PDB file of C-alpha atoms in Angstrom:
ATOM      1  CA  ALA X  30     -12.000 -34.767  19.434  1.00  0.00           C
ATOM      2  CA  THR X  31      -8.419 -35.690  18.789  1.00  0.00           C
ATOM      3  CA  ARG X  32      -5.865 -33.148  19.926  1.00  0.00           C
ATOM      4  CA  HIS X  33      -2.734 -32.655  17.883  1.00  0.00           C
ATOM      5  CA  THR X  34       0.480 -30.987  18.871  1.00  0.00           C
ATOM      6  CA  PRO X  35       0.888 -27.830  16.829  1.00  0.00           C
ATOM      7  CA  HIS X  36       4.189 -27.041  15.204  1.00  0.00           C
ATOM      8  CA  ALA X  37       5.068 -23.460  14.337  1.00  0.00           C
ATOM      9  CA  THR X  38       7.839 -22.257  12.098  1.00  0.00           C
ATOM     10  CA  ARG X  39       8.820 -18.613  12.272  1.00  0.00           C
ATOM     11  CA  HIS X  40      10.806 -17.160   9.363  1.00  0.00           C
ATOM     12  CA  THR X  41      12.592 -13.846   9.534  1.00  0.00           C
ATOM     13  CA  PRO X  42      14.899 -12.597   6.782  1.00  0.00           C
ATOM     14  CA  HIS X  43      17.911 -14.416   8.214  1.00  0.00           C
ATOM     15  CA  THR X  44      16.581 -16.991  10.669  1.00  0.00           C
ATOM     16  CA  THR X  45      14.044 -19.781  10.994  1.00  0.00           C
ATOM     17  CA  HIS X  46      12.748 -20.891  14.389  1.00  0.00           C
ATOM     18  CA  HIS X  47      10.889 -24.174  14.968  1.00  0.00           C
ATOM     19  CA  VAL X  48       8.710 -24.292  18.064  1.00  0.00           C
ATOM     20  CA  ARG X  49       6.491 -27.148  19.255  1.00  0.00           C
ATOM     21  CA  SER X  50       3.342 -26.314  21.230  1.00  0.00           C
ATOM     22  CA  PRO X  51       4.103 -22.616  21.457  1.00  0.00           C
ATOM     23  CA  THR X  52       2.352 -20.626  24.095  1.00  0.00           C
ATOM     24  CA  HIS X  53       4.469 -17.549  23.542  1.00  0.00           C
ATOM     25  CA  LEU X  54       6.353 -16.498  20.406  1.00  0.00           C
ATOM     26  CA  PRO X  55       8.053 -13.172  21.070  1.00  0.00           C
ATOM     27  CA  PHE X  56       8.670 -10.947  18.053  1.00  0.00           C
ATOM     28  CA  LYS X  57      10.891  -8.068  19.003  1.00  0.00           C
ATOM     29  CA  SER X  58      10.926  -6.286  15.679  1.00  0.00           C
ATOM     30  CA  GLU X  59       8.352  -4.482  13.606  1.00  0.00           C
ATOM     31  CA  LEU X  60       9.389  -6.298  10.431  1.00  0.00           C
ATOM     32  CA  LYS X  61       7.027  -8.536   8.528  1.00  0.00           C
ATOM     33  CA  HIS X  62       7.020 -12.081   9.894  1.00  0.00           C
ATOM     34  CA  LEU X  63       5.775 -15.281   8.285  1.00  0.00           C
ATOM     35  CA  LEU X  64       4.225 -17.777  10.676  1.00  0.00           C
ATOM     36  CA  CYS X  65       3.610 -21.309   9.372  1.00  0.00           C
ATOM     37  CA  VAL X  66       1.457 -23.584  11.489  1.00  0.00           C
ATOM     38  CA  ALA X  67       1.300 -27.311  10.758  1.00  0.00           C
ATOM     39  CA  PRO X  68      -0.275 -30.025  12.915  1.00  0.00           C
ATOM     40  CA  VAL X  69       2.049 -32.896  13.729  1.00  0.00           C
ATOM     41  CA  GLY X  70       0.438 -36.286  13.250  1.00  0.00           C
ATOM     42  CA  HIS X  71      -2.707 -35.051  11.503  1.00  0.00           C
ATOM     43  CA  THR X  72      -3.481 -37.537   8.743  1.00  0.00           C
ATOM     44  CA  SER X  73      -7.175 -37.107   7.984  1.00  0.00           C
ATOM     45  CA  GLY X  74      -8.212 -34.975   5.057  1.00  0.00           C
ATOM     46  CA  LYS X  75     -10.499 -32.879   7.245  1.00  0.00           C
ATOM     47  CA  PRO X  76      -9.582 -29.232   7.695  1.00  0.00           C
ATOM     48  CA  MET X  77      -8.344 -28.201  11.109  1.00  0.00           C
ATOM     49  CA  VAL X  78      -9.228 -25.051  12.982  1.00  0.00           C
ATOM     50  CA  PHE X  79      -6.817 -23.188  15.215  1.00  0.00           C
ATOM     51  CA  SER X  80      -6.885 -19.793  16.834  1.00  0.00           C
ATOM     52  CA  LEU X  81      -4.199 -17.185  16.941  1.00  0.00           C
ATOM     53  CA  GLN X  82      -4.430 -14.472  19.546  1.00  0.00           C
ATOM     54  CA  PRO X  83      -1.657 -11.946  19.115  1.00  0.00           C
ATOM     55  CA  ALA X  84      -0.918  -9.834  22.166  1.00  0.00           C
ATOM     56  CA  LEU X  85       0.434  -6.478  21.100  1.00  0.00           C
ATOM     57  CA  GLY X  86       2.490  -4.154  23.209  1.00  0.00           C
ATOM     58  CA  HIS X  87       4.869  -4.719  26.081  1.00  0.00           C
ATOM     59  CA  PRO X  88       4.330  -7.358  28.767  1.00  0.00           C
ATOM     60  CA  ASP X  89       3.720  -6.288  32.373  1.00  0.00           C
ATOM     61  CA  SER X  90       7.273  -7.263  33.294  1.00  0.00           C
ATOM     62  CA  TYR X  91       8.564  -4.555  30.917  1.00  0.00           C
ATOM     63  CA  TYR X  92       6.668  -1.877  32.831  1.00  0.00           C
ATOM     64  CA  GLU X  93       7.773  -3.262  36.186  1.00  0.00           C
ATOM     65  CA  ASP X  94      11.411  -3.142  35.079  1.00  0.00           C
ATOM     66  CA  LEU X  95      10.921   0.344  33.665  1.00  0.00           C
ATOM     67  CA  ALA X  96       9.402   1.579  36.935  1.00  0.00           C
ATOM     68  CA  GLU X  97      12.361   0.211  38.892  1.00  0.00           C
ATOM     69  CA  LYS X  98      14.973   1.560  36.503  1.00  0.00           C
ATOM     70  CA  GLU X  99      13.440   5.031  36.095  1.00  0.00           C
ATOM     71  CA  HIS X 100      12.189   5.278  39.707  1.00  0.00           C
ATOM     72  CA  MET X 101       8.586   5.929  38.642  1.00  0.00           C
ATOM     73  CA  ASP X 102       5.601   5.942  40.906  1.00  0.00           C
ATOM     74  CA  ARG X 103       2.369   4.145  40.008  1.00  0.00           C
ATOM     75  CA  LEU X 104       0.793   7.182  38.328  1.00  0.00           C
ATOM     76  CA  GLN X 105       3.808   7.888  36.118  1.00  0.00           C
ATOM     77  CA  LEU X 106       3.973   4.234  35.136  1.00  0.00           C
ATOM     78  CA  GLU X 107       0.286   4.240  34.217  1.00  0.00           C
ATOM     79  CA  VAL X 108       0.831   7.338  32.042  1.00  0.00           C
ATOM     80  CA  VAL X 109       3.667   5.566  30.219  1.00  0.00           C
ATOM     81  CA  ARG X 110       1.496   2.463  29.774  1.00  0.00           C
ATOM     82  CA  LEU X 111      -1.406   4.551  28.425  1.00  0.00           C
ATOM     83  CA  ASN X 112       0.914   6.431  26.048  1.00  0.00           C
ATOM     84  CA  ASP X 113       2.187   3.099  24.719  1.00  0.00           C
ATOM     85  CA  GLN X 114      -1.376   1.844  24.270  1.00  0.00           C
ATOM     86  CA  LEU X 115      -2.325   5.083  22.503  1.00  0.00           C
ATOM     87  CA  ALA X 116       0.685   4.749  20.188  1.00  0.00           C
ATOM     88  CA  GLN X 117      -0.354   1.155  19.404  1.00  0.00           C
ATOM     89  CA  ILE X 118      -3.944   2.206  18.670  1.00  0.00           C
ATOM     90  CA  LEU X 119      -2.785   5.052  16.410  1.00  0.00           C
ATOM     91  CA  SER X 120      -0.459   2.642  14.612  1.00  0.00           C
ATOM     92  CA  GLU X 121      -3.349   0.230  14.019  1.00  0.00           C
ATOM     93  CA  VAL X 122      -5.557   3.072  12.776  1.00  0.00           C
ATOM     94  CA  ASP X 123      -2.847   4.166  10.342  1.00  0.00           C
ATOM     95  CA  TYR X 124      -2.512   0.585   9.132  1.00  0.00           C
ATOM     96  CA  MET X 125      -6.281   0.314   8.639  1.00  0.00           C
ATOM     97  CA  LYS X 126      -6.273   3.588   6.674  1.00  0.00           C
ATOM     98  CA  VAL X 127      -3.587   2.233   4.365  1.00  0.00           C
ATOM     99  CA  ARG X 128      -5.540  -1.011   3.890  1.00  0.00           C
ATOM    100  CA  GLU X 129      -8.749   0.929   3.195  1.00  0.00           C
ATOM    101  CA  VAL X 130      -7.007   3.080   0.564  1.00  0.00           C
ATOM    102  CA  GLU X 131      -5.562  -0.043  -1.108  1.00  0.00           C
ATOM    103  CA  PHE X 132      -8.975  -1.730  -1.068  1.00  0.00           C
ATOM    104  CA  HIS X 133     -10.661   1.392  -2.458  1.00  0.00           C
ATOM    105  CA  GLU X 134      -8.115   1.671  -5.271  1.00  0.00           C
ATOM    106  CA  SER X 135      -8.478  -1.992  -6.229  1.00  0.00           C
ATOM    107  CA  THR X 136     -12.284  -1.721  -6.120  1.00  0.00           C
ATOM    108  CA  GLU X 137     -12.236   1.314  -8.388  1.00  0.00           C
ATOM    109  CA  ALA X 138      -9.848  -0.421 -10.786  1.00  0.00           C
ATOM    110  CA  MET X 139     -12.185  -3.412 -10.980  1.00  0.00           C
ATOM    111  CA  ASP X 140     -15.112  -1.068 -11.530  1.00  0.00           C
ATOM    112  CA  ARG X 141     -13.313   0.700 -14.379  1.00  0.00           C
ATOM    113  CA  ASN X 142     -12.472  -2.632 -15.988  1.00  0.00           C
ATOM    114  CA  ALA X 143     -15.991  -3.966 -15.474  1.00  0.00           C
ATOM    115  CA  LYS X 144     -17.462  -0.994 -17.366  1.00  0.00           C
ATOM    116  CA  TRP X 145     -15.726  -2.105 -20.560  1.00  0.00           C
ATOM    117  CA  TRP X 146     -16.870  -5.731 -20.383  1.00  0.00           C
ATOM    118  CA  PRO X 147     -20.482  -5.157 -21.598  1.00  0.00           C
ATOM    119  CA  ILE X 148     -19.214  -2.936 -24.416  1.00  0.00           C
ATOM    120  CA  ILE X 149     -16.834  -5.681 -25.556  1.00  0.00           C
ATOM    121  CA  GLN X 150     -19.640  -8.266 -25.372  1.00  0.00           C
ATOM    122  CA  ILE X 151     -21.958  -6.080 -27.467  1.00  0.00           C
ATOM    123  CA  CYS X 152     -19.226  -5.561 -30.072  1.00  0.00           C
ATOM    124  CA  ILE X 153     -18.622  -9.322 -30.270  1.00  0.00           C
ATOM    125  CA  LEU X 154     -22.366  -9.968 -30.632  1.00  0.00           C
ATOM    126  CA  LEU X 155     -22.672  -7.327 -33.390  1.00  0.00           C
ATOM    127  CA  PHE X 156     -19.650  -8.735 -35.224  1.00  0.00           C
ATOM    128  CA  THR X 157     -21.060 -12.283 -34.938  1.00  0.00           C
ATOM    129  CA  GLY X 158     -24.459 -11.116 -36.209  1.00  0.00           C
ATOM    130  CA  VAL X 159     -22.929  -9.298 -39.205  1.00  0.00           C
ATOM    131  CA  MET X 160     -20.798 -12.326 -40.077  1.00  0.00           C
ATOM    132  CA  GLN X 161     -23.817 -14.660 -39.856  1.00  0.00           C
ATOM    133  CA  VAL X 162     -25.861 -12.399 -42.141  1.00  0.00           C
ATOM    134  CA  LYS X 163     -22.993 -12.269 -44.667  1.00  0.00           C
ATOM    135  CA  HIS X 164     -22.580 -16.052 -44.628  1.00  0.00           C
ATOM    136  CA  LEU X 165     -26.331 -16.660 -44.916  1.00  0.00           C
ATOM    137  CA  LYS X 166     -26.590 -14.183 -47.801  1.00  0.00           C
ATOM    138  CA  LYS X 167     -23.649 -15.877 -49.572  1.00  0.00           C
ATOM    139  CA  PHE X 168     -25.192 -19.335 -48.880  1.00  0.00           C
ATOM    140  CA  PHE X 169     -28.552 -18.344 -50.367  1.00  0.00           C
ATOM    141  CA  GLN X 170     -26.871 -16.731 -53.373  1.00  0.00           C
ATOM    142  CA  ASP X 171     -24.733 -19.846 -53.972  1.00  0.00           C
ATOM    143  CA  LYS X 172     -27.820 -22.068 -53.792  1.00  0.00           C
ATOM    144  CA  LYS X 173     -29.653 -19.578 -56.058  1.00  0.00           C
ATOM    145  CA  LEU X 174     -32.512 -19.284 -53.572  1.00  0.00           C
ATOM    146  CA  VAL X 175     -32.465 -15.497 -53.637  1.00  0.00           C
TER     147      VAL X 175
END
């Protein structure tokens, strides 16, 4: 398999960063980010597959610096780390709840709209049938067959 060098472009509201072969793209804000990935030198029309593995939370170096600065022992540092992980998990759960509510609302809206579709089809069929009967009746009367 041919390997291509990935090219990532990161857009934030005021900046754009171009990175080649990124192994680490730090995002230090909780704003929405747009990540564009384009292979450099890929010319075939075949789709490419890539994986993205976001690592959430603080790196280990953050906790080491925090332990030094705040003079924490190993147990206190582990409590801080676990509290951060718990906050991240709760944030993800809240996000999933919001997504589930949005999905539920859109599903119910589609369901409400889908209920009217058969009624509209039946009305169109009835109208078409009535119009055909009227035209046939007029045709037979014009031809003096009835």
